[in-house]
CSV table of C-alpha atoms in Angstrom, one decimal:
chain,number,residue,atom,x,y,z
P,1,MET,CA,11.8,-66.6,-52.3
P,2,ARG,CA,13.9,-65.9,-49.6
P,3,LYS,CA,12.5,-66.8,-46.2
P,4,ARG,CA,12.3,-63.7,-43.5
P,5,SER,CA,14.5,-64.6,-40.5
P,6,ILE,CA,12.7,-63.8,-37.1
P,7,ALA,CA,15.5,-63.9,-35.4
P,8,SER,CA,16.9,-60.9,-36.5
P,9,PRO,CA,14.6,-58.3,-35.0
P,10,VAL,CA,14.7,-60.2,-31.8
P,11,ALA,CA,18.5,-59.9,-31.7
P,12,ARG,CA,18.2,-56.2,-32.7
P,13,PHE,CA,15.7,-55.6,-29.7
P,14,GLY,CA,18.3,-57.3,-27.6
P,15,THR,CA,20.7,-54.5,-28.5
P,16,ILE,CA,18.7,-51.8,-28.2
P,17,MET,CA,17.3,-52.6,-24.4
P,18,PRO,CA,20.7,-51.6,-23.0
P,19,LEU,CA,20.7,-48.4,-24.7
P,20,LEU,CA,17.1,-47.5,-23.7
P,21,ALA,CA,17.8,-48.6,-20.2
P,22,ALA,CA,21.1,-46.2,-20.0
P,23,ALA,CA,18.8,-43.2,-21.7
P,24,CYS,CA,16.2,-43.6,-19.0
P,25,ALA,CA,18.9,-43.6,-15.9
P,26,THR,CA,19.9,-39.8,-17.3
P,27,GLU,CA,16.3,-38.6,-17.4
P,28,PRO,CA,15.4,-36.3,-14.4
P,29,GLU,CA,13.5,-38.1,-11.6
P,30,THR,CA,9.7,-37.0,-11.1
P,31,GLY,CA,8.5,-36.0,-7.1
P,32,GLY,CA,10.5,-33.9,-4.8
P,33,VAL,CA,9.6,-30.3,-5.1
P,34,CYS,CA,10.5,-29.5,-8.9
P,35,ASP,CA,6.9,-28.7,-9.8
P,36,ARG,CA,6.7,-25.8,-7.1
P,37,THR,CA,6.9,-22.1,-7.8
P,38,PRO,CA,10.6,-21.5,-8.3
P,39,GLY,CA,10.8,-19.3,-5.5
P,40,VAL,CA,9.2,-21.9,-3.3
P,41,ARG,CA,11.2,-24.9,-5.0
P,42,ASP,CA,14.5,-23.1,-4.1
P,43,GLU,CA,14.1,-22.0,-0.6
P,44,ILE,CA,13.0,-25.4,0.1
P,45,VAL,CA,16.4,-26.9,-1.5
P,46,ARG,CA,18.3,-24.1,0.2
P,47,VAL,CA,17.0,-24.8,3.7
P,48,THR,CA,16.9,-28.8,3.4
P,49,GLY,CA,20.4,-28.7,1.9
P,50,ALA,CA,19.1,-31.1,-0.9
P,51,PRO,CA,21.4,-31.2,-4.1
P,52,ASP,CA,18.5,-30.6,-6.3
P,53,CYS,CA,14.9,-30.1,-6.1
P,54,GLY,CA,14.1,-34.0,-7.1
P,55,ALA,CA,16.3,-35.0,-4.4
P,56,VAL,CA,13.8,-33.6,-1.5
P,57,THR,CA,12.2,-36.0,0.3
P,58,PRO,CA,9.0,-36.1,2.5
P,59,ALA,CA,11.0,-36.4,5.6
P,60,ASP,CA,13.2,-33.4,4.3
P,61,LEU,CA,9.6,-31.2,4.3
P,62,ALA,CA,8.4,-32.3,7.3
P,63,GLY,CA,11.6,-31.1,9.3
P,64,ILE,CA,11.5,-27.5,7.8
P,65,ALA,CA,10.7,-25.3,10.8
P,66,SER,CA,11.0,-22.1,9.6
P,67,LEU,CA,10.6,-20.4,5.9
P,68,ASP,CA,11.1,-17.1,4.3
P,69,LEU,CA,9.4,-16.3,1.0
P,70,LEU,CA,10.9,-13.4,-0.8
P,71,GLY,CA,9.5,-11.6,-3.8
P,72,LEU,CA,7.4,-14.3,-5.0
P,73,ARG,CA,5.2,-13.4,-8.1
P,74,GLY,CA,2.6,-15.7,-7.4
P,75,LEU,CA,1.5,-18.8,-5.2
P,76,SER,CA,0.1,-22.1,-6.2
P,77,VAL,CA,-2.1,-24.3,-4.1
P,78,GLY,CA,0.3,-27.2,-3.2
P,79,ASP,CA,3.4,-25.1,-2.8
P,80,LEU,CA,3.8,-25.6,0.8
P,81,ALA,CA,2.3,-29.3,0.7
P,82,GLY,CA,4.3,-31.5,3.4
P,83,LEU,CA,5.7,-28.7,5.6
P,84,THR,CA,3.7,-30.6,8.3
P,85,GLY,CA,6.4,-29.4,10.9
P,86,LEU,CA,6.6,-25.6,9.6
P,87,GLU,CA,6.5,-23.2,12.9
P,88,THR,CA,7.2,-19.8,11.3
P,89,LEU,CA,6.5,-18.5,7.8
P,90,SER,CA,7.3,-14.9,6.3
P,91,LEU,CA,6.0,-13.7,3.2
P,92,VAL,CA,7.5,-10.5,2.2
P,93,GLY,CA,7.4,-8.6,-1.1
P,94,TYR,CA,4.8,-11.1,-2.5
P,95,LEU,CA,4.1,-9.7,-6.2
P,96,SER,CA,0.3,-10.3,-6.6
P,97,ALA,CA,-2.9,-9.0,-5.7
P,98,THR,CA,-4.4,-12.1,-4.2
P,99,LEU,CA,-3.5,-15.2,-2.6
P,100,PRO,CA,-5.3,-18.6,-3.7
P,101,GLU,CA,-7.7,-20.2,-1.4
P,102,GLY,CA,-5.9,-23.2,0.3
P,103,VAL,CA,-2.6,-22.0,0.0
P,104,PHE,CA,-1.8,-22.6,3.7
P,105,SER,CA,-3.7,-25.6,4.0
P,106,GLY,CA,-2.3,-28.4,6.0
P,107,LEU,CA,0.3,-26.1,8.1
P,108,THR,CA,-1.4,-27.3,11.3
P,109,SER,CA,2.0,-26.6,13.5
P,110,LEU,CA,2.4,-23.0,12.1
P,111,LEU,CA,2.7,-20.9,15.1
P,112,GLY,CA,3.6,-17.6,13.3
P,113,LEU,CA,2.8,-15.9,9.7
P,114,SER,CA,4.2,-12.4,8.7
P,115,VAL,CA,2.6,-10.9,5.3
P,116,PHE,CA,4.8,-8.0,4.8
P,117,ASP,CA,5.4,-5.5,2.0
P,118,THR,CA,3.4,-7.0,-0.5
P,119,GLU,CA,1.2,-5.8,-3.2
P,120,LEU,CA,-2.0,-7.8,-2.0
P,121,GLU,CA,-5.3,-5.9,-2.7
P,122,THR,CA,-7.4,-8.3,-0.6
P,123,LEU,CA,-7.3,-11.7,1.4
P,124,PRO,CA,-9.6,-14.5,0.2
P,125,ALA,CA,-12.1,-15.2,3.0
P,126,GLY,CA,-10.9,-17.9,5.3
P,127,VAL,CA,-7.7,-18.0,3.5
P,128,PHE,CA,-6.0,-18.7,7.0
P,129,SER,CA,-8.8,-21.5,8.1
P,130,GLY,CA,-7.2,-24.5,8.9
P,131,LEU,CA,-4.1,-22.8,10.9
P,132,THR,CA,-5.2,-24.5,14.1
P,133,SER,CA,-2.0,-23.6,15.9
P,134,LEU,CA,-1.6,-20.2,14.7
P,135,GLN,CA,-0.5,-17.5,17.8
P,136,GLY,CA,0.7,-14.8,15.8
P,137,LEU,CA,-0.4,-13.2,12.6
P,138,SER,CA,1.2,-9.5,11.3
P,139,ILE,CA,0.0,-8.1,8.2
P,140,ARG,CA,2.3,-5.3,7.7
P,141,ALA,CA,3.3,-2.5,5.1
P,142,ASN,CA,0.9,-3.8,2.2
P,143,ASP,CA,0.3,-0.4,0.3
P,144,GLU,CA,-2.5,-1.9,-1.9
P,145,LEU,CA,-4.8,-3.5,0.7
P,146,ALA,CA,-7.8,-1.9,0.7
P,147,THR,CA,-10.4,-4.2,1.9
P,148,LEU,CA,-10.8,-7.3,4.5
P,149,PRO,CA,-13.7,-9.7,3.8
P,150,ALA,CA,-15.7,-10.9,6.7
P,151,GLY,CA,-14.6,-14.4,7.9
P,152,VAL,CA,-11.0,-13.8,6.5
P,153,PHE,CA,-9.7,-14.8,10.4
P,154,SER,CA,-12.0,-17.5,10.8
P,155,GLY,CA,-10.7,-21.0,12.0
P,156,LEU,CA,-7.9,-19.1,14.1
P,157,ALA,CA,-9.0,-20.4,17.5
P,158,SER,CA,-5.5,-20.3,19.0
P,159,LEU,CA,-4.8,-16.7,17.6
P,160,ARG,CA,-3.3,-14.5,20.5
P,161,ARG,CA,-1.5,-11.7,18.4
P,162,LEU,CA,-2.8,-9.6,15.4
P,163,THR,CA,-1.3,-7.1,13.9
P,164,LEU,CA,-2.5,-4.9,11.1
P,165,MET,CA,-0.2,-1.9,10.6
P,166,HIS,CA,0.8,0.3,8.0
P,167,ASN,CA,-1.4,-0.9,5.3
P,168,PHE,CA,-2.1,2.7,4.1
P,169,GLU,CA,-5.3,1.8,1.8
P,170,LEU,CA,-7.3,0.1,4.6
P,171,ALA,CA,-9.9,2.3,5.8
P,172,THR,CA,-12.5,0.2,6.6
P,173,LEU,CA,-13.3,-3.0,8.6
P,174,PRO,CA,-16.2,-5.3,8.1
P,175,ALA,CA,-18.2,-5.6,11.3
P,176,GLU,CA,-17.4,-9.2,12.0
P,177,VAL,CA,-13.7,-9.2,10.8
P,178,PHE,CA,-12.6,-10.6,14.4
P,179,SER,CA,-15.4,-12.8,15.1
P,180,GLY,CA,-14.3,-16.3,16.4
P,181,LEU,CA,-11.1,-14.7,18.0
P,182,ALA,CA,-11.7,-15.6,21.6
P,183,SER,CA,-8.1,-16.5,22.5
P,184,LEU,CA,-6.7,-12.9,21.1
P,185,ARG,CA,-4.9,-10.9,23.7
P,186,ASN,CA,-3.1,-8.3,21.6
P,187,LEU,CA,-4.7,-6.6,18.6
P,188,ARG,CA,-2.8,-3.7,17.0
P,189,LEU,CA,-4.3,-1.6,14.3
P,190,THR,CA,-1.9,1.2,14.0
P,191,GLU,CA,-1.0,3.4,11.2
P,192,ASN,CA,-3.6,2.4,8.7
P,193,VAL,CA,-6.1,4.7,7.2
P,194,LEU,CA,-9.1,3.6,9.2
P,195,ALA,CA,-12.1,6.4,9.0
P,196,SER,CA,-14.7,4.5,11.0
P,197,LEU,CA,-15.2,1.4,13.0
P,198,PRO,CA,-18.3,-0.8,12.7
P,199,GLU,CA,-20.5,-1.3,15.7
P,200,GLY,CA,-19.7,-4.7,17.4
P,201,VAL,CA,-16.5,-4.8,15.7
P,202,PHE,CA,-14.8,-6.0,19.1
P,203,SER,CA,-17.5,-8.0,20.0
P,204,GLY,CA,-16.5,-11.6,21.4
P,205,LEU,CA,-12.7,-10.1,22.2
P,206,GLU,CA,-13.5,-10.2,26.3
P,207,GLY,CA,-9.8,-11.7,26.8
P,208,LEU,CA,-8.2,-8.7,24.8
P,209,GLU,CA,-5.5,-7.3,27.0
P,210,LEU,CA,-4.0,-4.8,24.5
P,211,LEU,CA,-5.8,-2.6,21.7
P,212,ASP,CA,-3.9,0.0,19.7
P,213,LEU,CA,-5.9,2.1,17.4
P,214,SER,CA,-3.4,5.0,17.2
P,215,ALA,CA,-2.4,7.0,14.2
P,216,ASN,CA,-5.3,6.4,12.0
P,217,ARG,CA,-8.4,8.7,10.7
P,218,LEU,CA,-11.0,8.4,13.3
P,219,ALA,CA,-13.2,11.1,14.1
P,220,SER,CA,-15.8,9.6,16.2
P,221,LEU,CA,-16.4,5.8,17.9
P,222,PRO,CA,-19.4,4.0,17.5
P,223,GLU,CA,-21.8,3.0,20.2
P,224,GLY,CA,-20.7,-0.1,22.3
P,225,VAL,CA,-17.1,0.0,20.9
P,226,PHE,CA,-15.7,-0.9,24.0
P,227,SER,CA,-18.7,-3.5,25.2
P,228,GLY,CA,-17.2,-6.8,26.3
P,229,LEU,CA,-13.7,-5.6,26.5
P,230,ALA,CA,-13.3,-6.4,30.5
P,231,SER,CA,-9.6,-7.1,30.5
P,232,LEU,CA,-8.1,-4.2,28.7
P,233,GLU,CA,-5.0,-3.2,30.2
P,234,ARG,CA,-3.4,-1.1,27.4
P,235,LEU,CA,-5.7,0.9,25.0
P,236,ASP,CA,-4.2,3.7,22.6
P,237,LEU,CA,-6.3,6.1,20.4
P,238,ARG,CA,-3.7,8.8,20.2
P,239,ASN,CA,-3.0,10.7,16.9
P,240,ASN,CA,-6.5,10.4,15.4
P,241,PRO,CA,-8.5,13.4,14.4
P,242,GLY,CA,-11.0,12.9,17.2
P,243,ALA,CA,-8.4,12.4,19.6
P,244,PRO,CA,-8.6,12.9,22.6
P,245,PHE,CA,-12.0,11.1,22.4
P,246,GLU,CA,-14.5,12.4,25.0
P,247,LEU,CA,-16.3,9.4,26.8
P,248,ALA,CA,-19.7,11.0,28.5
P,249,LEU,CA,-21.0,9.5,31.5
P,250,ARG,CA,-25.0,9.7,32.3
P,251,PHE,CA,-27.0,9.1,35.0
P,252,GLU,CA,-30.1,7.2,34.2
P,253,ARG,CA,-33.1,6.4,35.9
P,254,THR,CA,-34.6,2.9,35.3
P,255,ASP,CA,-37.9,3.0,37.1
P,256,GLY,CA,-39.6,6.1,35.7
P,257,THR,CA,-39.0,9.7,35.1
P,258,GLY,CA,-37.3,12.4,36.8
P,259,THR,CA,-40.9,13.5,38.0
P,260,ASP,CA,-41.9,10.4,39.5
P,261,ALA,CA,-42.1,9.8,43.4
P,262,SER,CA,-39.5,8.7,45.5
P,263,PRO,CA,-37.6,6.3,45.6
P,264,ALA,CA,-35.4,6.0,42.5
P,265,SER,CA,-33.5,3.4,40.8
P,266,VAL,CA,-30.6,5.1,39.1
P,267,ARG,CA,-27.3,3.9,37.3
P,268,LEU,CA,-24.3,5.2,35.5
P,269,VAL,CA,-24.2,4.6,31.9
P,270,LEU,CA,-21.7,5.2,29.0
P,271,ALA,CA,-22.7,4.7,25.4
P,272,GLU,CA,-19.2,3.7,23.9
P,273,GLY,CA,-18.6,1.1,26.9
P,274,ALA,CA,-16.2,1.4,29.7
P,275,PRO,CA,-12.8,0.5,28.6
P,276,ALA,CA,-12.1,0.2,32.4
P,277,THR,CA,-13.8,0.0,35.6
P,278,ILE,CA,-15.2,3.5,36.8
P,279,VAL,CA,-16.0,4.6,39.9
P,280,ALA,CA,-17.7,7.8,40.5
P,281,PRO,CA,-18.1,9.3,44.0
P,282,LEU,CA,-21.8,10.2,44.5
P,283,SER,CA,-23.3,13.5,46.1
P,284,VAL,CA,-26.9,13.6,46.9
P,285,GLU,CA,-28.4,17.2,47.6
P,286,GLY,CA,-31.9,17.0,49.2
P,287,GLY,CA,-31.8,13.1,49.6
P,288,GLY,CA,-29.8,9.9,50.0
P,289,ALA,CA,-28.2,7.3,48.3
P,290,SER,CA,-27.8,3.5,48.7
P,291,SER,CA,-24.2,3.7,47.7
P,292,SER,CA,-21.4,6.1,48.2
P,293,ALA,CA,-20.3,5.9,44.6
P,294,ALA,CA,-21.7,4.8,41.4
P,295,LEU,CA,-20.1,1.8,39.7
P,296,LEU,CA,-19.8,1.0,36.1
P,297,PRO,CA,-17.6,-2.3,35.3
P,298,ALA,CA,-15.0,-2.8,32.8
P,299,GLY,CA,-16.7,-3.6,29.4
P,300,SER,CA,-20.0,-2.6,30.4
P,301,THR,CA,-22.4,-0.1,29.2
P,302,GLU,CA,-24.5,0.1,32.3
P,303,GLY,CA,-23.4,0.1,35.9
P,304,PRO,CA,-25.5,-1.6,38.8
P,305,THR,CA,-28.8,0.3,40.1
P,306,PHE,CA,-28.6,2.2,43.4
P,307,ALA,CA,-31.5,3.7,45.3
P,308,VAL,CA,-31.9,7.1,45.9
P,309,VAL,CA,-34.7,8.5,48.2
P,310,GLN,CA,-36.2,12.1,48.8
P,311,HIS,CA,-35.8,13.7,52.2
P,312,THR,CA,-38.5,16.8,51.6
P,313,ALA,CA,-41.6,16.2,50.0
P,314,GLY,CA,-41.8,19.1,47.2
P,315,ARG,CA,-38.2,19.6,47.0
P,316,PRO,CA,-36.2,18.0,44.3
P,317,THR,CA,-33.1,15.6,44.8
P,318,ILE,CA,-30.0,16.2,43.1
P,319,VAL,CA,-27.8,13.3,41.9
P,320,ARG,CA,-24.0,14.2,40.8
P,321,ALA,CA,-20.7,12.9,40.6
P,322,SER,CA,-18.3,14.7,42.9
P,323,SER,CA,-15.5,13.4,40.8
P,324,VAL,CA,-14.6,11.0,37.9
P,325,PRO,CA,-11.4,9.2,37.7
P,326,SER,CA,-9.1,10.2,35.1
P,327,LEU,CA,-8.2,7.3,32.6
P,328,THR,CA,-4.7,6.2,32.0
P,329,PHE,CA,-5.3,5.3,28.4
P,330,GLY,CA,-3.8,7.5,25.5
P,331,GLY,CA,-6.5,9.5,23.3
P,332,LEU,CA,-9.2,9.2,25.8
P,333,SER,CA,-11.0,11.4,28.5
P,334,LEU,CA,-14.0,11.1,30.6
P,335,VAL,CA,-16.6,13.6,31.0
P,336,ALA,CA,-18.6,13.7,34.5
P,337,PRO,CA,-22.1,13.1,34.0
P,338,SER,CA,-24.7,15.8,34.2
P,339,ASP,CA,-26.4,16.3,37.5
P,340,LEU,CA,-29.8,14.1,37.7
P,341,VAL,CA,-32.6,16.2,39.0
P,342,LEU,CA,-35.1,13.7,40.7
P,343,PHE,CA,-38.7,14.3,42.4
P,344,SER,CA,-39.0,17.7,41.1
P,345,SER,CA,-42.8,17.5,41.3
P,346,GLY,CA,-43.1,14.4,43.3
P,347,VAL,CA,-44.0,13.6,47.2
P,348,GLY,CA,-41.7,12.7,49.7
P,349,ARG,CA,-41.1,8.8,50.5
P,350,PRO,CA,-43.9,7.1,52.8
């Protein structure tokens, strides 16, 4: 029997190895951004100037400062990974009903984010969490956006400008939707279809300087809507069904009823809260007051008390505001308080 040679397979293997090595050299490299959503991948390649998606390096990703993503059919978690130097991001014409949770994770340098003209129907709670440097967020012209979950803006401790505009299905807001936005200075809620505002919706926004609620469907304002807003410089409620909204001032006795004896502690109150400091000069008939004017500080629903005394026993004392200031804010007007009648059956002061 002829013996098999053990050298021939080894020889054949030696001839195959160079061919395998050559074949492997022509296979596409893994890594880069080739596995990302095509629109994201292509924009990253374009911005970095890399020859192809496999050639994009971590340093390339970290060096991108601005990115515009147009007409995406969706996003996947990890599409924006490595963009640690990204400062502005625009998501325009997004063709999906929602965003994946964590899609913006790791974008700690992001300063501005725009979500424009999309088919988003809602946003996941906490979708923006982790964007600790974000200063400006614009959510505009999203025709299907009907709801916002409570906590959707949580974690945006640096946010100064928030725009919700031209979202023609957005009719309501959750009560704590703006909770935690202590740095917010500019809030635009213009040309949506907001039909109501929940009580306390602006609670915690003590530094807010601009609030624009114009061109919605608001017919009334909830109690305390301006409570805490002590820094407002601009406020616009024009082009709502209830505009101009009348803010009715009221005198309130704090130490008893109108028939109780002199003296009385009285203050100026406003259920909605004062959008600006209100000073109402006082006129007292049949008595005197410890102050020449009633004060209601901006952001307050109750002013400091002042004392009123009766001059003649058996005769009532009438407290009235001789005038009230005009508000410079669009869509609002102040209504003077009704006269407060005191000591109508009480005795004079001791």
